[in-house]
Every structure is written in structure tokens, then in C-alpha cells.
mmCIF file of C-alpha atoms in Angstrom:
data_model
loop_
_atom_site.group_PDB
_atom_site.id
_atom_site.type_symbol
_atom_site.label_atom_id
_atom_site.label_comp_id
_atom_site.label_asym_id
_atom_site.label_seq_id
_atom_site.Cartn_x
_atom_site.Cartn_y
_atom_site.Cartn_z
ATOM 1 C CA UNK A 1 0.000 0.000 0.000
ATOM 2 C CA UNK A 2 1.258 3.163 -0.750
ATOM 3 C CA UNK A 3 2.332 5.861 1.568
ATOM 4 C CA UNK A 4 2.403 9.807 1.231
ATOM 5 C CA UNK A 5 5.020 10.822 3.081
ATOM 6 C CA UNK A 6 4.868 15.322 4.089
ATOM 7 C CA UNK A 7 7.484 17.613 4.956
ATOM 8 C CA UNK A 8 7.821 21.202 4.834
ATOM 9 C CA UNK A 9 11.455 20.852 2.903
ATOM 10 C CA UNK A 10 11.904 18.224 0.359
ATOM 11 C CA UNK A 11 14.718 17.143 -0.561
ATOM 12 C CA UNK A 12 15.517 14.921 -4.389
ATOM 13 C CA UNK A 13 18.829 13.670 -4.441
ATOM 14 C CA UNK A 14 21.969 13.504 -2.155
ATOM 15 C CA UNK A 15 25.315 14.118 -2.552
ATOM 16 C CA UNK A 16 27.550 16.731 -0.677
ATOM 17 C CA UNK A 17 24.497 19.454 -1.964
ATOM 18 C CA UNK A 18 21.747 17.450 -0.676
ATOM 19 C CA UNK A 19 23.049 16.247 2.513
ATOM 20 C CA UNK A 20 24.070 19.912 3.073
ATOM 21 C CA UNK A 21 20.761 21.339 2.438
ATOM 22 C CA UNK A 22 19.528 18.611 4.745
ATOM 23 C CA UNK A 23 21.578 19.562 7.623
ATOM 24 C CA UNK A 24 20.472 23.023 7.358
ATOM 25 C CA UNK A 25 16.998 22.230 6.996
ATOM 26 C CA UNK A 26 16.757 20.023 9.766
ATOM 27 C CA UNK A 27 18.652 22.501 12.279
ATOM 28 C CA UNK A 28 16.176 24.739 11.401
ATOM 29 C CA UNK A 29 13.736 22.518 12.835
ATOM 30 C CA UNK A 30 11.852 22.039 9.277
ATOM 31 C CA UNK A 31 12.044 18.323 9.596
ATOM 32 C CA UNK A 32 13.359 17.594 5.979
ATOM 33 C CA UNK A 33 12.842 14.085 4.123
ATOM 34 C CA UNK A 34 15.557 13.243 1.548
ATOM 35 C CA UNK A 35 14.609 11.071 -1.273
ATOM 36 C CA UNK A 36 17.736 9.761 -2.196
ATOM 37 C CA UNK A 37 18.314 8.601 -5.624
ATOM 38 C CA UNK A 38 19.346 5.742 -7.901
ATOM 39 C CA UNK A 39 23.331 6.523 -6.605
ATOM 40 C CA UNK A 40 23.025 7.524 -3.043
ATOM 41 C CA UNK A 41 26.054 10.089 -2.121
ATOM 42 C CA UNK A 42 26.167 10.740 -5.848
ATOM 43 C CA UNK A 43 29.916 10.991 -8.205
ATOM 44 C CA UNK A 44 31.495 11.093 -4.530
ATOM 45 C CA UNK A 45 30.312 7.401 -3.950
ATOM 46 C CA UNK A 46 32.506 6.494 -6.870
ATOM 47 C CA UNK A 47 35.779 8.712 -6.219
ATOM 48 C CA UNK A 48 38.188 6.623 -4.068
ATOM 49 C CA UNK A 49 41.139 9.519 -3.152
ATOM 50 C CA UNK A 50 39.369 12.699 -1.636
ATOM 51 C CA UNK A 51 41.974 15.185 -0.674
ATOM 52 C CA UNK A 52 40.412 18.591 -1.441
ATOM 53 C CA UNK A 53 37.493 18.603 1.007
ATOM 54 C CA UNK A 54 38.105 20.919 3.294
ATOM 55 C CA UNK A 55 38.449 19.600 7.487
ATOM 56 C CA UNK A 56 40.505 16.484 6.536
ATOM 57 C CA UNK A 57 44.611 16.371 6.881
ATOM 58 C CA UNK A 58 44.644 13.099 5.419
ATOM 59 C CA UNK A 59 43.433 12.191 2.297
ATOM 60 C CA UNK A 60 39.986 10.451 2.553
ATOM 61 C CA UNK A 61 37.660 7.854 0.628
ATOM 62 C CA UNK A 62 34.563 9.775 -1.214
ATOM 63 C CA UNK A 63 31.951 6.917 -0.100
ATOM 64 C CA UNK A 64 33.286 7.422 3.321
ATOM 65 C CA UNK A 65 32.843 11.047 3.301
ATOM 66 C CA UNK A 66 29.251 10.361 1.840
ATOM 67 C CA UNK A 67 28.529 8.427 4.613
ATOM 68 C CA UNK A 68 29.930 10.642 7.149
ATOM 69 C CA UNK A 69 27.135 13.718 5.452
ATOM 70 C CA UNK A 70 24.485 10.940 5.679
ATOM 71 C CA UNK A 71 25.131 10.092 9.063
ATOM 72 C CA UNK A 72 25.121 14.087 10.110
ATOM 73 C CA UNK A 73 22.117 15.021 8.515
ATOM 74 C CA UNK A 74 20.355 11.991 9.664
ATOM 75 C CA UNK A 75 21.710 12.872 13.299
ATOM 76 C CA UNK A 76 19.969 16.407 13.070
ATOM 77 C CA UNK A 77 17.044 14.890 12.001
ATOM 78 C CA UNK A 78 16.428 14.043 8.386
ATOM 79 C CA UNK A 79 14.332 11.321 7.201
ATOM 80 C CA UNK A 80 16.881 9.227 4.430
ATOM 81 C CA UNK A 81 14.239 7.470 2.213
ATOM 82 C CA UNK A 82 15.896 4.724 -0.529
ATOM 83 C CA UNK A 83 13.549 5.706 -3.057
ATOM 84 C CA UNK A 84 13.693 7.594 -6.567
ATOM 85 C CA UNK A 85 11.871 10.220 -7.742
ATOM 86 C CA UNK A 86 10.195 9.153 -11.269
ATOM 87 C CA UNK A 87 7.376 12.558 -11.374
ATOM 88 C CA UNK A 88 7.149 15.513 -10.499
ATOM 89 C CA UNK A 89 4.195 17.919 -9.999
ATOM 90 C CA UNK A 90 5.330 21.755 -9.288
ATOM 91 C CA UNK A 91 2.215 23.301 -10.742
ATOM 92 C CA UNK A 92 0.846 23.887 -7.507
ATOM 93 C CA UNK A 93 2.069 23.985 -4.054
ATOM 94 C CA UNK A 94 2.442 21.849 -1.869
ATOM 95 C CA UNK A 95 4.473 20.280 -4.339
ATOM 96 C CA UNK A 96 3.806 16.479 -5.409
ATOM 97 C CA UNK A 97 6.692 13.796 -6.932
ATOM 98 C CA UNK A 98 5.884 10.234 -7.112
ATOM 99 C CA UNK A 99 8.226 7.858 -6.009
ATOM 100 C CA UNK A 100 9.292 4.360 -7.659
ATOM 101 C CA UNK A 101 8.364 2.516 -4.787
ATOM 102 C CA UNK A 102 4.769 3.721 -5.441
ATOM 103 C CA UNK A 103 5.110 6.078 -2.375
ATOM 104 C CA UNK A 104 4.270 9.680 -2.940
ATOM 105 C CA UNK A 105 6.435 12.566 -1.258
ATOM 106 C CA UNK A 106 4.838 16.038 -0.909
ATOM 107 C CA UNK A 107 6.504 19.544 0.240
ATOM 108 C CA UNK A 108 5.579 22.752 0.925
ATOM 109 C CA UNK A 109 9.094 23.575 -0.337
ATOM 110 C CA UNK A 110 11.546 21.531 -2.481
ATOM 111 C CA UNK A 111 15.172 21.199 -2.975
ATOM 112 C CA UNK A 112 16.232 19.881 -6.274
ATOM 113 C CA UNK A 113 19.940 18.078 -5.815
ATOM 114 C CA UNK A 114 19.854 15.177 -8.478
ATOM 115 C CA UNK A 115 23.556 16.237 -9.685
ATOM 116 C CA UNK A 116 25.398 15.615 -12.946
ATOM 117 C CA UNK A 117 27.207 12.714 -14.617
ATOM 118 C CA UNK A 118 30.409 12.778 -16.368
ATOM 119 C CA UNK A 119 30.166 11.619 -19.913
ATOM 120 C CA UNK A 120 31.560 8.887 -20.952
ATOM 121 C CA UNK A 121 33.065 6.782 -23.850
ATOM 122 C CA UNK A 122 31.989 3.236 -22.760
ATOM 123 C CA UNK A 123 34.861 1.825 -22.917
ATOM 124 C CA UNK A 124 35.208 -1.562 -20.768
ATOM 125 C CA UNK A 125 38.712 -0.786 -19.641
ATOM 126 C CA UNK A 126 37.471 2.600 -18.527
ATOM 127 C CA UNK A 127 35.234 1.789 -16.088
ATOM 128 C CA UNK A 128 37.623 -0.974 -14.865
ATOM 129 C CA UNK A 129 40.355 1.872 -14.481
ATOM 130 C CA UNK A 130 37.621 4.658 -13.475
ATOM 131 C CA UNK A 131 39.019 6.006 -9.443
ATOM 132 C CA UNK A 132 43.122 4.275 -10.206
ATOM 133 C CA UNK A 133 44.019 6.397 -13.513
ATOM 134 C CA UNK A 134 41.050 7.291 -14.805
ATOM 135 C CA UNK A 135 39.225 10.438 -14.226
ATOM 136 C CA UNK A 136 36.477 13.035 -14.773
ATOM 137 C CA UNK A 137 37.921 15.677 -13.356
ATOM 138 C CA UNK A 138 41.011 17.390 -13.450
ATOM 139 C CA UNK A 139 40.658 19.603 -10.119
ATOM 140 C CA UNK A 140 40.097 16.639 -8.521
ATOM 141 C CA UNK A 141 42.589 14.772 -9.248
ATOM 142 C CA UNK A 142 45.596 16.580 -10.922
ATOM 143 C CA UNK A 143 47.082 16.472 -8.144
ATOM 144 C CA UNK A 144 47.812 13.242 -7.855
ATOM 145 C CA UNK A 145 49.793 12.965 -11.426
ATOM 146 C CA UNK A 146 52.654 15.375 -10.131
ATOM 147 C CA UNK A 147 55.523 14.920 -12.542
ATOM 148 C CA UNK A 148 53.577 12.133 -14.767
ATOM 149 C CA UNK A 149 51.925 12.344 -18.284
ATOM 150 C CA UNK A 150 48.625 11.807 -18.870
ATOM 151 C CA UNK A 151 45.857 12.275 -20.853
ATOM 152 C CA UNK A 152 42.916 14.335 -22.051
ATOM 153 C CA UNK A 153 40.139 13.043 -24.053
ATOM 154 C CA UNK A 154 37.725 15.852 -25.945
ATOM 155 C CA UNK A 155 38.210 19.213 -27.553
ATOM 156 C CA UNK A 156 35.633 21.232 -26.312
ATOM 157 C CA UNK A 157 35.847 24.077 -23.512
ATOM 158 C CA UNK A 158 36.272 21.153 -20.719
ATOM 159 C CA UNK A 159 38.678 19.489 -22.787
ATOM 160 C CA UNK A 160 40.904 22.696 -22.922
ATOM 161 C CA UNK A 161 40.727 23.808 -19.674
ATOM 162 C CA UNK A 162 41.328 20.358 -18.072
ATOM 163 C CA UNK A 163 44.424 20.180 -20.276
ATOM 164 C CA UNK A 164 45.580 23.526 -19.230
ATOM 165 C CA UNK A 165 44.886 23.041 -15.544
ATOM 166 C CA UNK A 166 46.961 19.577 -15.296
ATOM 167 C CA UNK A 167 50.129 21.713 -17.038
ATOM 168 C CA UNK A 168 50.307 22.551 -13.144
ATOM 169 C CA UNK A 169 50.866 18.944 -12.051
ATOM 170 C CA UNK A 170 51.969 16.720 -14.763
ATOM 171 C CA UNK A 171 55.304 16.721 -16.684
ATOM 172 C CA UNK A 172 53.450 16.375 -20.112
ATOM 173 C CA UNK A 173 49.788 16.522 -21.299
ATOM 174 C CA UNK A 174 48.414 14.688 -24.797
ATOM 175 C CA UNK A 175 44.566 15.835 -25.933
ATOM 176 C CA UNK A 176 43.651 13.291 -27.642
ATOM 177 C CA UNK A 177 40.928 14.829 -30.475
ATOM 178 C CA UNK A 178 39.192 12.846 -32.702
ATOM 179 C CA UNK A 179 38.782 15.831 -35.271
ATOM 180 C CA UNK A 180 41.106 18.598 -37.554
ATOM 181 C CA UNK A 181 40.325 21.011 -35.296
ATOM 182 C CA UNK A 182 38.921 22.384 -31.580
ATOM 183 C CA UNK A 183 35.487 23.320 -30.877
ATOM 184 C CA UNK A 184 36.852 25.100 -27.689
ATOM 185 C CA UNK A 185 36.258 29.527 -27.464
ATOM 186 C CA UNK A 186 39.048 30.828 -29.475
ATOM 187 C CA UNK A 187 41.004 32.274 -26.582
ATOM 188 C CA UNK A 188 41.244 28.958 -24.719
ATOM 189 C CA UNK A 189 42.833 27.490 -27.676
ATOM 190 C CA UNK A 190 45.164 29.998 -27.674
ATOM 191 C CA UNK A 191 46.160 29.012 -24.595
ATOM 192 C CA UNK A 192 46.519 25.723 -25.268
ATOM 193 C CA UNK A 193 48.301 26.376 -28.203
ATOM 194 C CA UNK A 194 51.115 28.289 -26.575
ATOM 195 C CA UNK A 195 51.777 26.184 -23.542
ATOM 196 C CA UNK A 196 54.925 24.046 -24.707
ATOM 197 C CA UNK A 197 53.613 21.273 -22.018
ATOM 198 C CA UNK A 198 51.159 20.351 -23.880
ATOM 199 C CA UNK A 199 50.798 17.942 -27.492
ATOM 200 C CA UNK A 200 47.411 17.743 -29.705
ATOM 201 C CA UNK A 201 47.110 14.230 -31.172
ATOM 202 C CA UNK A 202 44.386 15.445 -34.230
ATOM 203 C CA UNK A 203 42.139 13.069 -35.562
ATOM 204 C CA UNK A 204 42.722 10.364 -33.418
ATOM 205 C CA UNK A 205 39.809 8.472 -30.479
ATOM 206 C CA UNK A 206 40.846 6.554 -27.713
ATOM 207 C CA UNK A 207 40.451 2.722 -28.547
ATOM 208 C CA UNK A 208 41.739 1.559 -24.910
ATOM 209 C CA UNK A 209 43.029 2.179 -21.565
ATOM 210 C CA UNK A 210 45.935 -0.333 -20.870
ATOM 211 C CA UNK A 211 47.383 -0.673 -17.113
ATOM 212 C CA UNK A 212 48.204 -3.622 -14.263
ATOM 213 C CA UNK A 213 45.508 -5.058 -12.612
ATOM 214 C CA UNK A 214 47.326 -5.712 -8.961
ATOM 215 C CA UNK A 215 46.810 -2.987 -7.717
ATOM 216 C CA UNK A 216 44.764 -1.445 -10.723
ATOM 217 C CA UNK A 217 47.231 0.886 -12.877
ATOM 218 C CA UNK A 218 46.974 2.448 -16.084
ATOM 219 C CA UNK A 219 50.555 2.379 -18.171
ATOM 220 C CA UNK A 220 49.413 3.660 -21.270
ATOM 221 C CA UNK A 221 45.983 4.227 -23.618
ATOM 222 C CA UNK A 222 45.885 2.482 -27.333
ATOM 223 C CA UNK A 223 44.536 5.419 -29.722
ATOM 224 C CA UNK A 224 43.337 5.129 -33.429
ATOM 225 C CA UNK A 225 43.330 7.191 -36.220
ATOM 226 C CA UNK A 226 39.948 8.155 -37.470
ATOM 227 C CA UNK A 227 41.129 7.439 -41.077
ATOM 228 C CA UNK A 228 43.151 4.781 -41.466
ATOM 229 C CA UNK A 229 42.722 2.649 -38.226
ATOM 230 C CA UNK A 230 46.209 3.082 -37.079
ATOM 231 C CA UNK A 231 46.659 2.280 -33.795
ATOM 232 C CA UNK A 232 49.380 3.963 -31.590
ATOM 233 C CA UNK A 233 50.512 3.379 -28.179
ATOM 234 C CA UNK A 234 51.707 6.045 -25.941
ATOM 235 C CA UNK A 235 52.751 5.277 -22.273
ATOM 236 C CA UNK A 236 51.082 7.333 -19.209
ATOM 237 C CA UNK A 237 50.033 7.262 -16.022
ATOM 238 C CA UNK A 238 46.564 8.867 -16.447
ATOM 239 C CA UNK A 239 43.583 9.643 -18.592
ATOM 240 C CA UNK A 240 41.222 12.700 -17.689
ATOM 241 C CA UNK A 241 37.751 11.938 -20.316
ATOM 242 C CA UNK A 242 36.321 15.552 -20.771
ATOM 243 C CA UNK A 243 33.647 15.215 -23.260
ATOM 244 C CA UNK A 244 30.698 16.943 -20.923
ATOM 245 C CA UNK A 245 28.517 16.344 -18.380
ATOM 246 C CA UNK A 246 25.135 15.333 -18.147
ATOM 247 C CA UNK A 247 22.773 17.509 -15.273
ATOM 248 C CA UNK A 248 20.285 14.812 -14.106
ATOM 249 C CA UNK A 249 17.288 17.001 -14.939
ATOM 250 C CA UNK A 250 14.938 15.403 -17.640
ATOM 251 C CA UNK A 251 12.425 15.084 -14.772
ATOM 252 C CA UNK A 252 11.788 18.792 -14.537
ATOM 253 C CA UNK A 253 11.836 19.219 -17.825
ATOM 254 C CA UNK A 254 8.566 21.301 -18.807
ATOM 255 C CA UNK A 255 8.659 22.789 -15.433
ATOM 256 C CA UNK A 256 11.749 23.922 -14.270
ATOM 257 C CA UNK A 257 13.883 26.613 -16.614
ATOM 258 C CA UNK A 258 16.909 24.406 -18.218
ATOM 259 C CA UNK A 259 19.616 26.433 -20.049
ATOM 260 C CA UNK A 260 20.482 24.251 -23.776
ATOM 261 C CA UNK A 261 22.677 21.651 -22.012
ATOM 262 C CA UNK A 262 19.870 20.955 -19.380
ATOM 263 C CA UNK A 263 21.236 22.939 -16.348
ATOM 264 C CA UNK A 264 18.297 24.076 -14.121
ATOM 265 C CA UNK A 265 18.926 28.014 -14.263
ATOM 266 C CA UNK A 266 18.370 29.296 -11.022
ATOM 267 C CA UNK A 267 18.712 33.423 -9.957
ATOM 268 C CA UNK A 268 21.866 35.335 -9.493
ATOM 269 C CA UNK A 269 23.416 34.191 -6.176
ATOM 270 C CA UNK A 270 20.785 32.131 -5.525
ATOM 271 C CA UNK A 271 19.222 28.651 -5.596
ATOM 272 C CA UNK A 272 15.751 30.325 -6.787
ATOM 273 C CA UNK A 273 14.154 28.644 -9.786
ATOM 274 C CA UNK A 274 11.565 29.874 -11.899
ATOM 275 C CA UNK A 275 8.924 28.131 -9.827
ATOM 276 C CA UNK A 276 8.317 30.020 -6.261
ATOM 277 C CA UNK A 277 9.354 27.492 -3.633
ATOM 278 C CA UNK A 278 11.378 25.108 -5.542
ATOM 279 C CA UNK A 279 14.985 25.295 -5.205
ATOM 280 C CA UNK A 280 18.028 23.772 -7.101
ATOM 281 C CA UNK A 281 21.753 23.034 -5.560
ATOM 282 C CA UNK A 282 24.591 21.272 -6.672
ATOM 283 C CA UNK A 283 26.016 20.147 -10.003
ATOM 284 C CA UNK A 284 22.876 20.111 -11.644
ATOM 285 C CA UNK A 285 22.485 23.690 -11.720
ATOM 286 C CA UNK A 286 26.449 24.619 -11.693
ATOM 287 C CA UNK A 287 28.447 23.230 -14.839
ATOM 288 C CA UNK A 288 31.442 25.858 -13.850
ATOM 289 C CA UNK A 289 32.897 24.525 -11.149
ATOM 290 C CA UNK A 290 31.793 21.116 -10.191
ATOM 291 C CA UNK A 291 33.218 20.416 -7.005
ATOM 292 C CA UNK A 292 31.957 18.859 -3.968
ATOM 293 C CA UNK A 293 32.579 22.130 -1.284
ATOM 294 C CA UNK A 294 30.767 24.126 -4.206
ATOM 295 C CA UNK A 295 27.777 22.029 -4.053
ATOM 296 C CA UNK A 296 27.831 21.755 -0.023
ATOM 297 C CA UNK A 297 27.629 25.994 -0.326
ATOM 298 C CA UNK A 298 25.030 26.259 -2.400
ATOM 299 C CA UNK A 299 23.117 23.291 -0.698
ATOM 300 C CA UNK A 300 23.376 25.479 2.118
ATOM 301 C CA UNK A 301 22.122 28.285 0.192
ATOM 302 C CA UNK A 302 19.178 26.242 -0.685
ATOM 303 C CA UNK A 303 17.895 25.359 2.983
ATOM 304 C CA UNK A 304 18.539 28.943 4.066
ATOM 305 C CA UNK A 305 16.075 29.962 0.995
ATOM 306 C CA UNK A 306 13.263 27.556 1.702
ATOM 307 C CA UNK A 307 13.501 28.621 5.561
ATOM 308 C CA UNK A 308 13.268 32.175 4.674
ATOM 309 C CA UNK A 309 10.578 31.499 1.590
ATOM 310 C CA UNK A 310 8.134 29.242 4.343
ATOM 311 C CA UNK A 311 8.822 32.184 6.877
ATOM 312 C CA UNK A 312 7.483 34.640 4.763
ATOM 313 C CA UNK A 313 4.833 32.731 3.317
ATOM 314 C CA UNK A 314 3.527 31.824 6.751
ATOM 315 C CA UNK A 315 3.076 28.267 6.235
ATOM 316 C CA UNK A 316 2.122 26.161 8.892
ATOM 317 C CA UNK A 317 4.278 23.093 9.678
ATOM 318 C CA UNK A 318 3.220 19.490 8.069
ATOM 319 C CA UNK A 319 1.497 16.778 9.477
ATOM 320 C CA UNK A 320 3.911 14.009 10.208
ATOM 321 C CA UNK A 321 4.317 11.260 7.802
ATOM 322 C CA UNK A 322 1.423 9.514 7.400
#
């Protein structure tokens, strides 16, 4: 039988944005429920090395950290529900989402925090390397190439400026494009062009990662030529796929404001969307910076909203689950 479960704050998705908003929410005494998601924790939950989180000395694991901001905002008094969100109503307040456990979750106010995903080639040696070579996301984990070469799949903006930024770390830098040419703005290529750290390998995809299995290891990629199927071989240490991200949104779609890649757009230094009392943190409104202490600000941003936006709208506090 299904249940309706009430809050005045809910909260889709987790993740450093979610379980921040949560935290808020519930010291504010708004009792939040967090529905959250296919990938509890969300791209953290996958990243083994976390040194960039600020309050740790020593480098940490991401699903550790994940379920350190569970444990906190459960602590304070959130209610974690393992569900996911398949509808959502916002024509109306209190707002209405359906979950896929039949259940049905309904807020006064709501906190949108489904995330992004990296895109990615599909290769099998890819995933298999994904956390011990492989990577998403330069800021993340340039650091840990210091001195080594690696590479960078893509030649759009992300492409570019994840090739620049690991010029800071690593000894040498290949982007690996599979066309004639860069679809990145004009001045990043510039950039790129001049920095004497960096190679372009034109016309050219990535066919495989190779590496060591014990302990996982990548050693080189295989790349082929577009046109004549030449494979080449170049030794490495790691490879950085930058061909996008993909916001989590196609749920709102129709109701929330997307920009053309799918980004909720939400007001200038704020969480606000275009619907009054819906709110949207995280990496699926921010495709700049993508990191987890971003998302944890502007989860916080997000609870401090809705508190304000129930405050002023006088709403009375929600029954208890039923």
C-alpha cells in the first residue's frame, strides 16, 4: 500500500548538496525528508582519493565522506528514504513527486539536488580503471599525477581547460581529439596552443586504456586514427575523459527553466528557480565549477532559501508522515 510521506522541505537527491541542504533544513527545525536517488552520495560514492574537502589532513575515501554527510544530517534529524523520484508535480504547491516505490512525497518547499554525470566513452577498460588512472575531473585529481603524463580526451571548452589546468601537475599533457580542429572559445585554444607542455594528437579516439591489474594501474591508452585505423601506443600514467557532463534534470523538464545543455537556471546568487518554492543546488544547476565544497555551499544556500521562503509565506508546519 502506498504511503504519502509530508514535509515542509523536500529534498531529491543527495550528494555533498543534498546532505548539506539537509543539515540546514533540519537545524532549522523544518524536519526535511531526503529522497535519495538511484546513486546515493552521488559521483562522490565512486571517487576513491578525496583530498580537497576541506576539514581532513589526510586524504579520505569519497563513499566514506558520503557516509559521514548521511550520518550528520540523519543525526539532526532528516528522514533518508531509498527511493527515486520518477514525477514531479510543481504546478501547484504543496508540491507532489511520485516515487518508484509507489510512495508519494509532498513539500511545501523543495530542494532539487539530483547532480550531474560525467560523460563517458563506454569503454570496458574505462570503467575498470575509473578512481586508479582514470578520471572526470582534473581539479580533482591533478594532483595526484605530479611529474607524470597523462591524458585528455575531448576538444571542447572542458577538454581545454582540463588540459591547461593539469600543465600545473603533470610533466606532459596529450589531448587526444578525434577531429582537424577544436570546438573550444578561441582564446582557450590559444592558450593551449602556446603552452609548450602540452601535445594535440588530431584526428585520433581513444580505442583503450591499458594498465596492471594488482593494484589497478593504467601504463598507457591504445589510440586510433579516425582514417586509417592506425593504432598507436603512448605510455602514461593517467587519462582525464572531458567530453561533458550530463545535469540529471529530464524530470523537470517542462517545469523547471533548463539552459540548452539541461542545467536548471536558477537566480543570481541564488538557488531560486523559476517556480516560487522550488529550489536547485549542486552540479545540476552549476556546470562551472563542479566540485563537492561548491555544491555543499550552495546546498546550504538552498535550505537557508526555503527557511526564509516558508517564513514569509507563513506556512504552517506538516502533518507528520502519514
Amino acid at each position: 500500500m502506498a504511503t504519502t510521506h509530508r514535509s515542509r522541505v523536500l529534498i531529491i537527491g543527495s550528494g555533498p548538496a543534498g546532505y548539506s541542504a539537509a543539515i540546514y533544513a533540519a537545524r532549522a527545525n523544518l524536519e526535511p525528508i531526503m529522497v535519495q536517488g538511484l546513486e546515493p552520495g552521488g559521483q562522490l560514492t565512486i571517487t576513491t582519493d578525496v583530498e580537497n574537502y576541506p576539514g581532513f589532513a589526510d586524504i579520505v575515501q569519497g563513499p566514506w565522506l558520503m557516509e559521514q554527510m548521511a550520518g550528520q544530517a540523519q543525526a539532526v534529524g532528516t528522514r533518508l528514504i531509498h527511493d527515486i523520484v520518477v514525477a514531479a508535480d510543481f504546478s501547484k504547491r504543496p508540491f507532489v513527486c511520485a516515487g518508484d516505490s509507489g510512495d508519494f512525497y509532498v513539500g511545501d518547499t523543495v530542494i532539487v539536488c539530483t547532480g550531474a554525470q560525467a560523460k563517458w566513452l563506454g569503454l570496458e577498460s574505462e570503467q575498470r580503471f575509473m578512481g586508479f588512472g582514470v578520471s572526470a575531473c582534473a581539479t580533482c585529481d591533478g594532483f595526484f599525477f605530479r611529474g607524470k603524463e597523462v591524458a585528455v580526451i575531448g576538444g571542447g571548452n572542458t577538454a581545454v581547460e582540463e588540459a591547461l589546468y593539469l600543465t600545473n601537475h603533470a610533466s606532459r599533457v596529450t589531448l587526444v581529439h578525434r577531429r582537424d580542429a577544436l570546438r573550444a572559445e578561441k582564446i582557450l585554444q590559444d592558450r593551449l596552443f602556446r603552452n609548450d607542455k602540452i601535445e594535440i594528437l588530431w584526428d585520433h579516439v581513444l580505442a583503450e586504456i591499458e594498465g596492471e591489474s594488482d593494484p589497478p594501474t593504467v601504463i598507457g591508452i591504445a589510440v586510433r586514427h579516425v582514417e586509417t585505423d592506425a593504432l598507436q601506443r603512448i605510455p602514461l600514467s593517467g587519462v582525464f575523459i572531458a567530453i561533458g557532463h550530463r545535469p540529471n534534470t529530464e524530470l523537470f523538464a517542462g517545469q523547471l527553466t533548463m539552459d540548452a545543455e539541461g542545467y536548471i537556471q536558477t537566480m543570481a546568487d541564488s538557488t531560486t528557480t523559476n517556480v516560487p518554492g522550488v529550489f536547485a543546488a549542486g552540479d545540476v544547476q552549476d556546470k562551472v565549477f563542479r566540485q563537492a565544497v561548491t555544491a555543499a555551499g550552495t546546498g546550504c544556500m538552498g535550505a537557508l532559501e526555503a527557511e526564509k521562503f516558508l517564513a514569509e509565506a507563513e506556512m504552517p508546519r506538516a502533518a507528520a508522515a502519514e
